[in-house]
Amino acid sequence: MGNGSVDGESGGSGGPERADGAGRTAAAAADDVLALLSDLLPVLAPHALLDREERRLVLLVDGAHATVDLEPLLSACRGRPQHTWPRRVEEWLAATAEGSAAALRERRRLGGDVESRLRVRLVPPLPGPERRRLMCLPYGPLLDVVIHLDHPAEPGPLSRERAVQLALADPGEAAITGTLRREVPTFSVHDEPLGGTGEDGDRVRVVARDGNPYVTGVLFDLERFVPAEERPRGLLVGLPCHSRVLLYAVRGEALLRVAPVMAAQVREEFDAAPDGCDPRLFWWHEDRLYELRRGRLTGRPRVPWALRSLLR
């Protein structure tokens, strides 16, 4: 996500194999642009390093290295008259250097290593305009993963515009890594009785940390909290608030008894929470989430077809 980075990496890929107006394939045109860039760099940016194989350019900007994806330049030249390329290369290089310098200034203002400040929060699916504005990615069809900048100067969701301003090459990967390494180890874990099921042994595992808005990130590392051998049929998952997650290892038909009670608890906690996340109850199995709804007439859980064999 993003098309450049400061002290980072980003990759590019060639276009499809089709001919341009001069009869050259996209690959041949890209090679010609790279050759032109190589010839012009000693004059336009003598300290830059060109990686033709990876299609990246490393610029020296204010004492730091900015790694830039060349695909935007290749796309801008592709299909256009070759005599216009030198001017396009010069203009692109000037704009890229200016943008990288501005990004470096912003990153330094925020302490330099902005990537280490990125975190993730899972939320119900965002409306289209919000999804286009923010840096986010889907967690299946039922949830979105929103990237946050956890910095006292500007905390909150990271917009796509801001990601470009900060030259964040892959904020998604950095945010997941930051959450797993810096937040998840600080969460508390304990089991609570699940009252109302009629069975004393029904307990729900609670992962929480008061005031921490990133606890829902545990969905990227459930093994840490419920080992695989304890959940062969998957887990019931509740995300009532951003600072608290409920987990229950499915045990066959016991789910029919437990699910309504756990669903009610998730809804109750969601309604009472100042940081409410999602009132729904989910069944997680083999890295996929299913919504577990209740039948209108029976009140019993409506088990998705793909999971019904797990009740045996």
PDB file of C-alpha atoms in Angstrom:
ATOM      1  CA  MET A   1       0.000   0.000   0.000  1.00  0.00           C
ATOM      2  CA  GLY A   2       1.558   3.239  -1.081  1.00  0.00           C
ATOM      3  CA  ASN A   3       4.058   3.851  -3.855  1.00  0.00           C
ATOM      4  CA  GLY A   4       7.213   4.953  -2.075  1.00  0.00           C
ATOM      5  CA  SER A   5       9.052   4.687   1.209  1.00  0.00           C
ATOM      6  CA  VAL A   6      11.712   6.428   3.241  1.00  0.00           C
ATOM      7  CA  ASP A   7      14.267   3.952   4.552  1.00  0.00           C
ATOM      8  CA  GLY A   8      11.881   1.195   3.442  1.00  0.00           C
ATOM      9  CA  GLU A   9      11.189  -0.989   0.470  1.00  0.00           C
ATOM     10  CA  SER A  10       8.501  -1.279  -2.137  1.00  0.00           C
ATOM     11  CA  GLY A  11       8.225  -3.444  -5.237  1.00  0.00           C
ATOM     12  CA  GLY A  12       6.930  -2.873  -8.722  1.00  0.00           C
ATOM     13  CA  SER A  13       5.855  -5.129 -11.521  1.00  0.00           C
ATOM     14  CA  GLY A  14       5.799  -4.732 -15.259  1.00  0.00           C
ATOM     15  CA  GLY A  15       2.672  -4.148 -17.272  1.00  0.00           C
ATOM     16  CA  PRO A  16       0.910  -6.630 -19.544  1.00  0.00           C
ATOM     17  CA  GLU A  17       2.591  -7.808 -22.699  1.00  0.00           C
ATOM     18  CA  ARG A  18       0.834  -5.602 -25.247  1.00  0.00           C
ATOM     19  CA  ALA A  19       2.231  -3.331 -27.937  1.00  0.00           C
ATOM     20  CA  ASP A  20       2.184   0.462 -27.637  1.00  0.00           C
ATOM     21  CA  GLY A  21       1.625   2.924 -30.448  1.00  0.00           C
ATOM     22  CA  ALA A  22       5.151   2.368 -31.754  1.00  0.00           C
ATOM     23  CA  GLY A  23       4.755  -1.402 -31.833  1.00  0.00           C
ATOM     24  CA  ARG A  24       6.871  -2.085 -28.729  1.00  0.00           C
ATOM     25  CA  THR A  25       5.628  -4.420 -26.041  1.00  0.00           C
ATOM     26  CA  ALA A  26       5.106  -3.000 -22.558  1.00  0.00           C
ATOM     27  CA  ALA A  27       8.166  -4.897 -21.335  1.00  0.00           C
ATOM     28  CA  ALA A  28      10.344  -3.486 -24.103  1.00  0.00           C
ATOM     29  CA  ALA A  29       9.055   0.032 -23.476  1.00  0.00           C
ATOM     30  CA  ALA A  30       9.786  -0.338 -19.761  1.00  0.00           C
ATOM     31  CA  ASP A  31      13.337  -1.458 -20.538  1.00  0.00           C
ATOM     32  CA  ASP A  32      13.787   1.603 -22.753  1.00  0.00           C
ATOM     33  CA  VAL A  33      12.539   3.932 -20.006  1.00  0.00           C
ATOM     34  CA  LEU A  34      14.858   2.320 -17.468  1.00  0.00           C
ATOM     35  CA  ALA A  35      17.781   2.716 -19.860  1.00  0.00           C
ATOM     36  CA  LEU A  36      16.907   6.395 -20.318  1.00  0.00           C
ATOM     37  CA  LEU A  37      16.626   6.881 -16.562  1.00  0.00           C
ATOM     38  CA  SER A  38      20.025   5.251 -16.092  1.00  0.00           C
ATOM     39  CA  ASP A  39      21.542   7.688 -18.610  1.00  0.00           C
ATOM     40  CA  LEU A  40      19.937  10.748 -16.989  1.00  0.00           C
ATOM     41  CA  LEU A  41      20.608   9.953 -13.331  1.00  0.00           C
ATOM     42  CA  PRO A  42      24.274  11.066 -13.323  1.00  0.00           C
ATOM     43  CA  VAL A  43      23.043  14.543 -14.262  1.00  0.00           C
ATOM     44  CA  LEU A  44      19.672  14.758 -12.513  1.00  0.00           C
ATOM     45  CA  ALA A  45      20.398  12.743  -9.343  1.00  0.00           C
ATOM     46  CA  PRO A  46      24.060  11.697  -9.212  1.00  0.00           C
ATOM     47  CA  HIS A  47      23.749   9.986  -5.817  1.00  0.00           C
ATOM     48  CA  ALA A  48      20.732   7.856  -6.753  1.00  0.00           C
ATOM     49  CA  LEU A  49      20.949   4.086  -7.144  1.00  0.00           C
ATOM     50  CA  LEU A  50      18.871   2.313  -9.787  1.00  0.00           C
ATOM     51  CA  ASP A  51      17.759  -1.299  -9.321  1.00  0.00           C
ATOM     52  CA  ARG A  52      16.555  -2.213 -12.800  1.00  0.00           C
ATOM     53  CA  GLU A  53      15.630  -5.779 -11.905  1.00  0.00           C
ATOM     54  CA  GLU A  54      13.354  -4.765  -9.015  1.00  0.00           C
ATOM     55  CA  ARG A  55      12.343  -1.533 -10.769  1.00  0.00           C
ATOM     56  CA  ARG A  56      13.210   0.616  -7.800  1.00  0.00           C
ATOM     57  CA  LEU A  57      15.161   3.804  -7.314  1.00  0.00           C
ATOM     58  CA  VAL A  58      16.988   4.753  -4.123  1.00  0.00           C
ATOM     59  CA  LEU A  59      17.291   8.513  -3.675  1.00  0.00           C
ATOM     60  CA  LEU A  60      19.465  10.356  -1.179  1.00  0.00           C
ATOM     61  CA  VAL A  61      17.167  12.904   0.463  1.00  0.00           C
ATOM     62  CA  ASP A  62      18.338  15.139   3.319  1.00  0.00           C
ATOM     63  CA  GLY A  63      20.808  12.530   4.492  1.00  0.00           C
ATOM     64  CA  ALA A  64      18.326   9.638   4.329  1.00  0.00           C
ATOM     65  CA  HIS A  65      17.570   7.045   1.682  1.00  0.00           C
ATOM     66  CA  ALA A  66      14.165   6.995  -0.004  1.00  0.00           C
ATOM     67  CA  THR A  67      13.232   3.831  -1.909  1.00  0.00           C
ATOM     68  CA  VAL A  68      10.815   4.602  -4.721  1.00  0.00           C
ATOM     69  CA  ASP A  69       8.717   2.311  -6.900  1.00  0.00           C
ATOM     70  CA  LEU A  70       9.308   3.049 -10.590  1.00  0.00           C
ATOM     71  CA  GLU A  71       5.986   1.686 -11.846  1.00  0.00           C
ATOM     72  CA  PRO A  72       4.284   5.138 -11.831  1.00  0.00           C
ATOM     73  CA  LEU A  73       7.040   6.473 -14.099  1.00  0.00           C
ATOM     74  CA  LEU A  74       6.874   3.460 -16.400  1.00  0.00           C
ATOM     75  CA  SER A  75       3.091   3.798 -16.616  1.00  0.00           C
ATOM     76  CA  ALA A  76       3.366   7.514 -17.404  1.00  0.00           C
ATOM     77  CA  CYS A  77       5.716   6.825 -20.323  1.00  0.00           C
ATOM     78  CA  ARG A  78       4.019   3.700 -21.612  1.00  0.00           C
ATOM     79  CA  GLY A  79       2.201   4.298 -24.903  1.00  0.00           C
ATOM     80  CA  ARG A  80       3.457   7.884 -25.268  1.00  0.00           C
ATOM     81  CA  PRO A  81       5.883   9.187 -27.892  1.00  0.00           C
ATOM     82  CA  GLN A  82       9.448   8.334 -26.990  1.00  0.00           C
ATOM     83  CA  HIS A  83      10.678  11.885 -27.581  1.00  0.00           C
ATOM     84  CA  THR A  84       8.518  13.020 -24.611  1.00  0.00           C
ATOM     85  CA  TRP A  85      10.142  10.614 -22.171  1.00  0.00           C
ATOM     86  CA  PRO A  86      13.164  12.715 -21.101  1.00  0.00           C
ATOM     87  CA  ARG A  87      10.927  15.562 -19.970  1.00  0.00           C
ATOM     88  CA  ARG A  88       8.594  13.149 -18.172  1.00  0.00           C
ATOM     89  CA  VAL A  89      11.524  11.495 -16.414  1.00  0.00           C
ATOM     90  CA  GLU A  90      12.900  14.864 -15.323  1.00  0.00           C
ATOM     91  CA  GLU A  91       9.528  16.098 -14.038  1.00  0.00           C
ATOM     92  CA  TRP A  92       8.778  12.806 -12.278  1.00  0.00           C
ATOM     93  CA  LEU A  93      12.192  12.725 -10.622  1.00  0.00           C
ATOM     94  CA  ALA A  94      11.847  16.308  -9.355  1.00  0.00           C
ATOM     95  CA  ALA A  95       8.353  15.660  -7.983  1.00  0.00           C
ATOM     96  CA  THR A  96       9.436  12.388  -6.385  1.00  0.00           C
ATOM     97  CA  ALA A  97      12.441  13.974  -4.691  1.00  0.00           C
ATOM     98  CA  GLU A  98      10.266  16.822  -3.401  1.00  0.00           C
ATOM     99  CA  GLY A  99       7.632  14.382  -2.124  1.00  0.00           C
ATOM    100  CA  SER A 100      10.250  12.202  -0.444  1.00  0.00           C
ATOM    101  CA  ALA A 101      11.784  15.231   1.269  1.00  0.00           C
ATOM    102  CA  ALA A 102       8.370  16.313   2.551  1.00  0.00           C
ATOM    103  CA  ALA A 103       7.672  12.776   3.779  1.00  0.00           C
ATOM    104  CA  LEU A 104      11.008  12.666   5.560  1.00  0.00           C
ATOM    105  CA  ARG A 105      10.263  15.944   7.343  1.00  0.00           C
ATOM    106  CA  GLU A 106       6.907  14.599   8.496  1.00  0.00           C
ATOM    107  CA  ARG A 107       8.420  11.320   9.637  1.00  0.00           C
ATOM    108  CA  ARG A 108      11.104  13.142  11.615  1.00  0.00           C
ATOM    109  CA  ARG A 109       8.426  15.287  13.236  1.00  0.00           C
ATOM    110  CA  LEU A 110       6.744  12.064  14.388  1.00  0.00           C
ATOM    111  CA  GLY A 111       9.952  10.542  15.680  1.00  0.00           C
ATOM    112  CA  GLY A 112      11.287   8.874  12.542  1.00  0.00           C
ATOM    113  CA  ASP A 113      10.182   5.254  12.743  1.00  0.00           C
ATOM    114  CA  VAL A 114       6.520   5.748  11.889  1.00  0.00           C
ATOM    115  CA  GLU A 115       6.036   2.085  10.935  1.00  0.00           C
ATOM    116  CA  SER A 116       6.617   1.021  14.552  1.00  0.00           C
ATOM    117  CA  ARG A 117       3.658   3.206  15.571  1.00  0.00           C
ATOM    118  CA  LEU A 118       1.136   1.473  13.310  1.00  0.00           C
ATOM    119  CA  ARG A 119      -1.550  -0.793  14.806  1.00  0.00           C
ATOM    120  CA  VAL A 120      -4.718  -2.583  13.670  1.00  0.00           C
ATOM    121  CA  ARG A 121      -8.308  -2.606  14.891  1.00  0.00           C
ATOM    122  CA  LEU A 122     -11.041  -4.909  13.636  1.00  0.00           C
ATOM    123  CA  VAL A 123     -14.394  -3.261  13.004  1.00  0.00           C
ATOM    124  CA  PRO A 124     -17.701  -4.079  11.283  1.00  0.00           C
ATOM    125  CA  PRO A 125     -17.524  -3.480   7.515  1.00  0.00           C
ATOM    126  CA  LEU A 126     -17.028   0.191   6.750  1.00  0.00           C
ATOM    127  CA  PRO A 127     -19.223   2.195   4.371  1.00  0.00           C
ATOM    128  CA  GLY A 128     -17.755   2.579   0.900  1.00  0.00           C
ATOM    129  CA  PRO A 129     -16.598   6.208   1.289  1.00  0.00           C
ATOM    130  CA  GLU A 130     -14.808   5.429   4.560  1.00  0.00           C
ATOM    131  CA  ARG A 131     -13.178   2.340   3.080  1.00  0.00           C
ATOM    132  CA  ARG A 132     -11.860   4.427   0.199  1.00  0.00           C
ATOM    133  CA  ARG A 133     -10.596   7.154   2.532  1.00  0.00           C
ATOM    134  CA  LEU A 134      -8.875   5.005   5.150  1.00  0.00           C
ATOM    135  CA  MET A 135      -6.067   2.491   4.996  1.00  0.00           C
ATOM    136  CA  CYS A 136      -7.925  -0.740   5.602  1.00  0.00           C
ATOM    137  CA  LEU A 137      -8.204  -4.309   4.368  1.00  0.00           C
ATOM    138  CA  PRO A 138     -10.927  -6.945   4.688  1.00  0.00           C
ATOM    139  CA  TYR A 139     -10.858  -9.700   7.293  1.00  0.00           C
ATOM    140  CA  GLY A 140     -13.120 -11.905   5.228  1.00  0.00           C
ATOM    141  CA  PRO A 141     -16.575 -10.540   4.360  1.00  0.00           C
ATOM    142  CA  LEU A 142     -17.672  -9.826   7.945  1.00  0.00           C
ATOM    143  CA  LEU A 143     -15.029  -7.449   9.318  1.00  0.00           C
ATOM    144  CA  ASP A 144     -12.589  -4.783   8.191  1.00  0.00           C
ATOM    145  CA  VAL A 145      -9.086  -4.250   9.532  1.00  0.00           C
ATOM    146  CA  VAL A 146      -8.402  -0.538   9.982  1.00  0.00           C
ATOM    147  CA  ILE A 147      -4.825   0.684  10.295  1.00  0.00           C
ATOM    148  CA  HIS A 148      -4.237   3.189  13.091  1.00  0.00           C
ATOM    149  CA  LEU A 149      -1.378   5.537  13.826  1.00  0.00           C
ATOM    150  CA  ASP A 150      -0.708   5.164  17.554  1.00  0.00           C
ATOM    151  CA  HIS A 151       1.085   8.463  18.105  1.00  0.00           C
ATOM    152  CA  PRO A 152       0.246  11.148  20.687  1.00  0.00           C
ATOM    153  CA  ALA A 153       0.597  13.882  18.062  1.00  0.00           C
ATOM    154  CA  GLU A 154      -2.083  12.434  15.774  1.00  0.00           C
ATOM    155  CA  PRO A 155      -3.714   9.241  17.063  1.00  0.00           C
ATOM    156  CA  GLY A 156      -6.445   7.566  15.074  1.00  0.00           C
ATOM    157  CA  PRO A 157      -7.206   5.842  11.775  1.00  0.00           C
ATOM    158  CA  LEU A 158      -4.617   6.289   9.051  1.00  0.00           C
ATOM    159  CA  SER A 159      -6.000   7.834   5.878  1.00  0.00           C
ATOM    160  CA  ARG A 160      -4.700   6.915   2.449  1.00  0.00           C
ATOM    161  CA  GLU A 161      -3.672  10.518   1.908  1.00  0.00           C
ATOM    162  CA  ARG A 162      -1.667  10.529   5.131  1.00  0.00           C
ATOM    163  CA  ALA A 163      -0.007   7.225   4.240  1.00  0.00           C
ATOM    164  CA  VAL A 164       1.224   8.804   1.006  1.00  0.00           C
ATOM    165  CA  GLN A 165       2.421  11.912   2.854  1.00  0.00           C
ATOM    166  CA  LEU A 166       4.454   9.699   5.190  1.00  0.00           C
ATOM    167  CA  ALA A 167       5.719   7.475   2.340  1.00  0.00           C
ATOM    168  CA  LEU A 168       4.497   4.306   4.036  1.00  0.00           C
ATOM    169  CA  ALA A 169       5.246   1.485   1.612  1.00  0.00           C
ATOM    170  CA  ASP A 170       3.313  -1.340   3.306  1.00  0.00           C
ATOM    171  CA  PRO A 171       1.434  -0.015   6.339  1.00  0.00           C
ATOM    172  CA  GLY A 172      -0.771  -3.116   6.563  1.00  0.00           C
ATOM    173  CA  GLU A 173       2.066  -5.516   7.261  1.00  0.00           C
ATOM    174  CA  ALA A 174       3.750  -3.042   9.618  1.00  0.00           C
ATOM    175  CA  ALA A 175       0.507  -2.487  11.555  1.00  0.00           C
ATOM    176  CA  ILE A 176      -0.183  -6.201  12.044  1.00  0.00           C
ATOM    177  CA  THR A 177       3.420  -6.810  13.097  1.00  0.00           C
ATOM    178  CA  GLY A 178       3.356  -3.873  15.506  1.00  0.00           C
ATOM    179  CA  THR A 179       0.126  -5.075  17.095  1.00  0.00           C
ATOM    180  CA  LEU A 180       1.356  -8.650  17.537  1.00  0.00           C
ATOM    181  CA  ARG A 181       4.765  -7.666  18.892  1.00  0.00           C
ATOM    182  CA  ARG A 182       3.988  -4.632  21.015  1.00  0.00           C
ATOM    183  CA  GLU A 183       0.341  -4.899  22.069  1.00  0.00           C
ATOM    184  CA  VAL A 184      -0.734  -8.556  22.221  1.00  0.00           C
ATOM    185  CA  PRO A 185       1.917  -9.590  24.808  1.00  0.00           C
ATOM    186  CA  THR A 186       0.484  -6.997  27.209  1.00  0.00           C
ATOM    187  CA  PHE A 187      -3.073  -8.389  27.202  1.00  0.00           C
ATOM    188  CA  SER A 188      -4.432 -10.293  30.202  1.00  0.00           C
ATOM    189  CA  VAL A 189      -6.060 -13.700  29.783  1.00  0.00           C
ATOM    190  CA  HIS A 190      -8.486 -15.416  32.156  1.00  0.00           C
ATOM    191  CA  ASP A 191     -11.514 -17.714  32.075  1.00  0.00           C
ATOM    192  CA  GLU A 192     -14.941 -16.658  33.335  1.00  0.00           C
ATOM    193  CA  PRO A 193     -18.037 -18.782  34.012  1.00  0.00           C
ATOM    194  CA  LEU A 194     -20.622 -18.440  31.282  1.00  0.00           C
ATOM    195  CA  GLY A 195     -23.701 -18.049  33.434  1.00  0.00           C
ATOM    196  CA  GLY A 196     -27.109 -19.135  32.223  1.00  0.00           C
ATOM    197  CA  THR A 197     -26.149 -22.247  30.246  1.00  0.00           C
ATOM    198  CA  GLY A 198     -27.141 -24.666  32.992  1.00  0.00           C
ATOM    199  CA  GLU A 199     -23.670 -26.222  33.043  1.00  0.00           C
ATOM    200  CA  ASP A 200     -21.095 -25.289  35.675  1.00  0.00           C
ATOM    201  CA  GLY A 201     -18.214 -26.186  33.332  1.00  0.00           C
ATOM    202  CA  ASP A 202     -19.115 -23.715  30.590  1.00  0.00           C
ATOM    203  CA  ARG A 203     -16.469 -21.028  30.658  1.00  0.00           C
ATOM    204  CA  VAL A 204     -15.460 -18.305  28.247  1.00  0.00           C
ATOM    205  CA  ARG A 205     -11.869 -17.150  27.764  1.00  0.00           C
ATOM    206  CA  VAL A 206     -11.457 -13.393  28.071  1.00  0.00           C
ATOM    207  CA  VAL A 207      -8.582 -11.499  26.470  1.00  0.00           C
ATOM    208  CA  ALA A 208      -8.548  -7.895  27.586  1.00  0.00           C
ATOM    209  CA  ARG A 209      -6.664  -4.802  28.579  1.00  0.00           C
ATOM    210  CA  ASP A 210      -8.561  -1.814  29.899  1.00  0.00           C
ATOM    211  CA  GLY A 211      -8.098   1.248  27.730  1.00  0.00           C
ATOM    212  CA  ASN A 212      -6.249  -0.586  24.975  1.00  0.00           C
ATOM    213  CA  PRO A 213      -8.069  -0.138  21.642  1.00  0.00           C
ATOM    214  CA  TYR A 214      -6.205  -2.911  19.803  1.00  0.00           C
ATOM    215  CA  VAL A 215      -7.305  -6.079  21.621  1.00  0.00           C
ATOM    216  CA  THR A 216      -9.347  -7.199  18.611  1.00  0.00           C
ATOM    217  CA  GLY A 217      -5.983  -7.764  16.931  1.00  0.00           C
ATOM    218  CA  VAL A 218      -5.839 -11.122  18.742  1.00  0.00           C
ATOM    219  CA  LEU A 219      -7.685 -12.576  15.748  1.00  0.00           C
ATOM    220  CA  PHE A 220      -4.326 -12.536  13.988  1.00  0.00           C
ATOM    221  CA  ASP A 221      -2.791 -14.781  16.674  1.00  0.00           C
ATOM    222  CA  LEU A 222      -5.483 -16.964  18.251  1.00  0.00           C
ATOM    223  CA  GLU A 223      -2.959 -19.767  18.755  1.00  0.00           C
ATOM    224  CA  ARG A 224      -1.396 -17.712  21.544  1.00  0.00           C
ATOM    225  CA  PHE A 225      -4.636 -17.770  23.538  1.00  0.00           C
ATOM    226  CA  VAL A 226      -6.301 -21.048  22.562  1.00  0.00           C
ATOM    227  CA  PRO A 227      -3.889 -23.719  21.250  1.00  0.00           C
ATOM    228  CA  ALA A 228      -4.995 -25.639  18.166  1.00  0.00           C
ATOM    229  CA  GLU A 229      -5.437 -28.920  20.047  1.00  0.00           C
ATOM    230  CA  GLU A 230      -8.042 -27.238  22.280  1.00  0.00           C
ATOM    231  CA  ARG A 231     -10.177 -25.994  19.372  1.00  0.00           C
ATOM    232  CA  PRO A 232     -10.462 -28.695  16.683  1.00  0.00           C
ATOM    233  CA  ARG A 233     -13.996 -27.455  15.944  1.00  0.00           C
ATOM    234  CA  GLY A 234     -13.054 -23.817  16.073  1.00  0.00           C
ATOM    235  CA  LEU A 235     -14.033 -20.988  18.394  1.00  0.00           C
ATOM    236  CA  LEU A 236     -17.005 -18.831  19.181  1.00  0.00           C
ATOM    237  CA  VAL A 237     -15.720 -15.260  19.055  1.00  0.00           C
ATOM    238  CA  GLY A 238     -17.233 -12.140  20.553  1.00  0.00           C
ATOM    239  CA  LEU A 239     -15.853  -8.641  19.972  1.00  0.00           C
ATOM    240  CA  PRO A 240     -18.097  -6.556  22.225  1.00  0.00           C
ATOM    241  CA  CYS A 241     -15.542  -3.778  22.569  1.00  0.00           C
ATOM    242  CA  HIS A 242     -12.106  -2.888  21.284  1.00  0.00           C
ATOM    243  CA  SER A 243     -10.471  -3.629  24.629  1.00  0.00           C
ATOM    244  CA  ARG A 244     -12.060  -7.034  25.277  1.00  0.00           C
ATOM    245  CA  VAL A 245     -12.486 -10.254  23.262  1.00  0.00           C
ATOM    246  CA  LEU A 246     -14.447 -13.377  24.263  1.00  0.00           C
ATOM    247  CA  LEU A 247     -13.431 -16.867  23.070  1.00  0.00           C
ATOM    248  CA  TYR A 248     -15.088 -20.249  23.534  1.00  0.00           C
ATOM    249  CA  ALA A 249     -13.748 -23.527  22.144  1.00  0.00           C
ATOM    250  CA  VAL A 250     -16.629 -25.259  20.333  1.00  0.00           C
ATOM    251  CA  ARG A 251     -17.467 -28.710  21.737  1.00  0.00           C
ATOM    252  CA  GLY A 252     -19.951 -30.345  19.387  1.00  0.00           C
ATOM    253  CA  GLU A 253     -23.625 -29.982  20.268  1.00  0.00           C
ATOM    254  CA  ALA A 254     -22.732 -28.000  23.390  1.00  0.00           C
ATOM    255  CA  LEU A 255     -22.622 -25.056  21.006  1.00  0.00           C
ATOM    256  CA  LEU A 256     -26.420 -25.118  20.771  1.00  0.00           C
ATOM    257  CA  ARG A 257     -26.577 -24.534  24.518  1.00  0.00           C
ATOM    258  CA  VAL A 258     -23.717 -22.054  24.793  1.00  0.00           C
ATOM    259  CA  ALA A 259     -24.202 -19.859  21.728  1.00  0.00           C
ATOM    260  CA  PRO A 260     -27.460 -18.109  22.790  1.00  0.00           C
ATOM    261  CA  VAL A 261     -26.017 -17.279  26.205  1.00  0.00           C
ATOM    262  CA  MET A 262     -22.735 -16.040  24.801  1.00  0.00           C
ATOM    263  CA  ALA A 263     -24.522 -14.018  22.128  1.00  0.00           C
ATOM    264  CA  ALA A 264     -26.581 -12.313  24.831  1.00  0.00           C
ATOM    265  CA  GLN A 265     -23.429 -11.539  26.807  1.00  0.00           C
ATOM    266  CA  VAL A 266     -21.713 -10.051  23.762  1.00  0.00           C
ATOM    267  CA  ARG A 267     -24.739  -7.862  23.053  1.00  0.00           C
ATOM    268  CA  GLU A 268     -24.981  -6.736  26.679  1.00  0.00           C
ATOM    269  CA  GLU A 269     -21.290  -5.836  26.874  1.00  0.00           C
ATOM    270  CA  PHE A 270     -21.454  -4.067  23.522  1.00  0.00           C
ATOM    271  CA  ASP A 271     -24.401  -1.935  24.623  1.00  0.00           C
ATOM    272  CA  ALA A 272     -22.636  -0.959  27.858  1.00  0.00           C
ATOM    273  CA  ALA A 273     -19.152  -0.349  26.444  1.00  0.00           C
ATOM    274  CA  PRO A 274     -17.809   3.144  25.731  1.00  0.00           C
ATOM    275  CA  ASP A 275     -15.593   1.566  23.056  1.00  0.00           C
ATOM    276  CA  GLY A 276     -18.158  -0.791  21.512  1.00  0.00           C
ATOM    277  CA  CYS A 277     -16.933  -2.828  18.564  1.00  0.00           C
ATOM    278  CA  ASP A 278     -19.450  -5.401  17.264  1.00  0.00           C
ATOM    279  CA  PRO A 279     -22.625  -6.927  18.793  1.00  0.00           C
ATOM    280  CA  ARG A 280     -22.530 -10.081  16.649  1.00  0.00           C
ATOM    281  CA  LEU A 281     -21.371 -13.571  17.630  1.00  0.00           C
ATOM    282  CA  PHE A 282     -18.991 -15.332  15.259  1.00  0.00           C
ATOM    283  CA  TRP A 283     -17.791 -18.878  14.735  1.00  0.00           C
ATOM    284  CA  TRP A 284     -14.124 -18.961  13.728  1.00  0.00           C
ATOM    285  CA  HIS A 285     -12.912 -22.111  11.979  1.00  0.00           C
ATOM    286  CA  GLU A 286      -9.820 -22.689   9.844  1.00  0.00           C
ATOM    287  CA  ASP A 287      -8.987 -18.984   9.589  1.00  0.00           C
ATOM    288  CA  ARG A 288     -12.480 -17.986   8.526  1.00  0.00           C
ATOM    289  CA  LEU A 289     -15.272 -16.205  10.377  1.00  0.00           C
ATOM    290  CA  TYR A 290     -18.954 -17.100  10.107  1.00  0.00           C
ATOM    291  CA  GLU A 291     -21.737 -15.081  11.687  1.00  0.00           C
ATOM    292  CA  LEU A 292     -23.820 -17.190  14.055  1.00  0.00           C
ATOM    293  CA  ARG A 293     -27.397 -15.927  13.972  1.00  0.00           C
ATOM    294  CA  ARG A 294     -30.495 -17.066  15.853  1.00  0.00           C
ATOM    295  CA  GLY A 295     -33.594 -18.469  14.216  1.00  0.00           C
ATOM    296  CA  ARG A 296     -36.557 -16.093  14.381  1.00  0.00           C
ATOM    297  CA  LEU A 297     -39.032 -18.713  15.536  1.00  0.00           C
ATOM    298  CA  THR A 298     -36.920 -21.190  17.499  1.00  0.00           C
ATOM    299  CA  GLY A 299     -34.319 -18.849  18.967  1.00  0.00           C
ATOM    300  CA  ARG A 300     -31.769 -21.593  18.326  1.00  0.00           C
ATOM    301  CA  PRO A 301     -28.450 -20.872  16.594  1.00  0.00           C
ATOM    302  CA  ARG A 302     -28.616 -21.074  12.810  1.00  0.00           C
ATOM    303  CA  VAL A 303     -25.451 -23.030  12.072  1.00  0.00           C
ATOM    304  CA  PRO A 304     -23.922 -22.351   8.626  1.00  0.00           C
ATOM    305  CA  TRP A 305     -24.000 -25.377   6.317  1.00  0.00           C
ATOM    306  CA  ALA A 306     -20.209 -25.428   6.085  1.00  0.00           C
ATOM    307  CA  LEU A 307     -19.971 -26.018   9.851  1.00  0.00           C
ATOM    308  CA  ARG A 308     -22.848 -28.390  10.594  1.00  0.00           C
ATOM    309  CA  SER A 309     -20.677 -31.506  10.531  1.00  0.00           C
ATOM    310  CA  LEU A 310     -18.704 -30.038  13.460  1.00  0.00           C
ATOM    311  CA  LEU A 311     -21.704 -30.442  15.771  1.00  0.00           C
ATOM    312  CA  ARG A 312     -21.397 -34.227  15.766  1.00  0.00           C
TER     313      ARG A 312
END
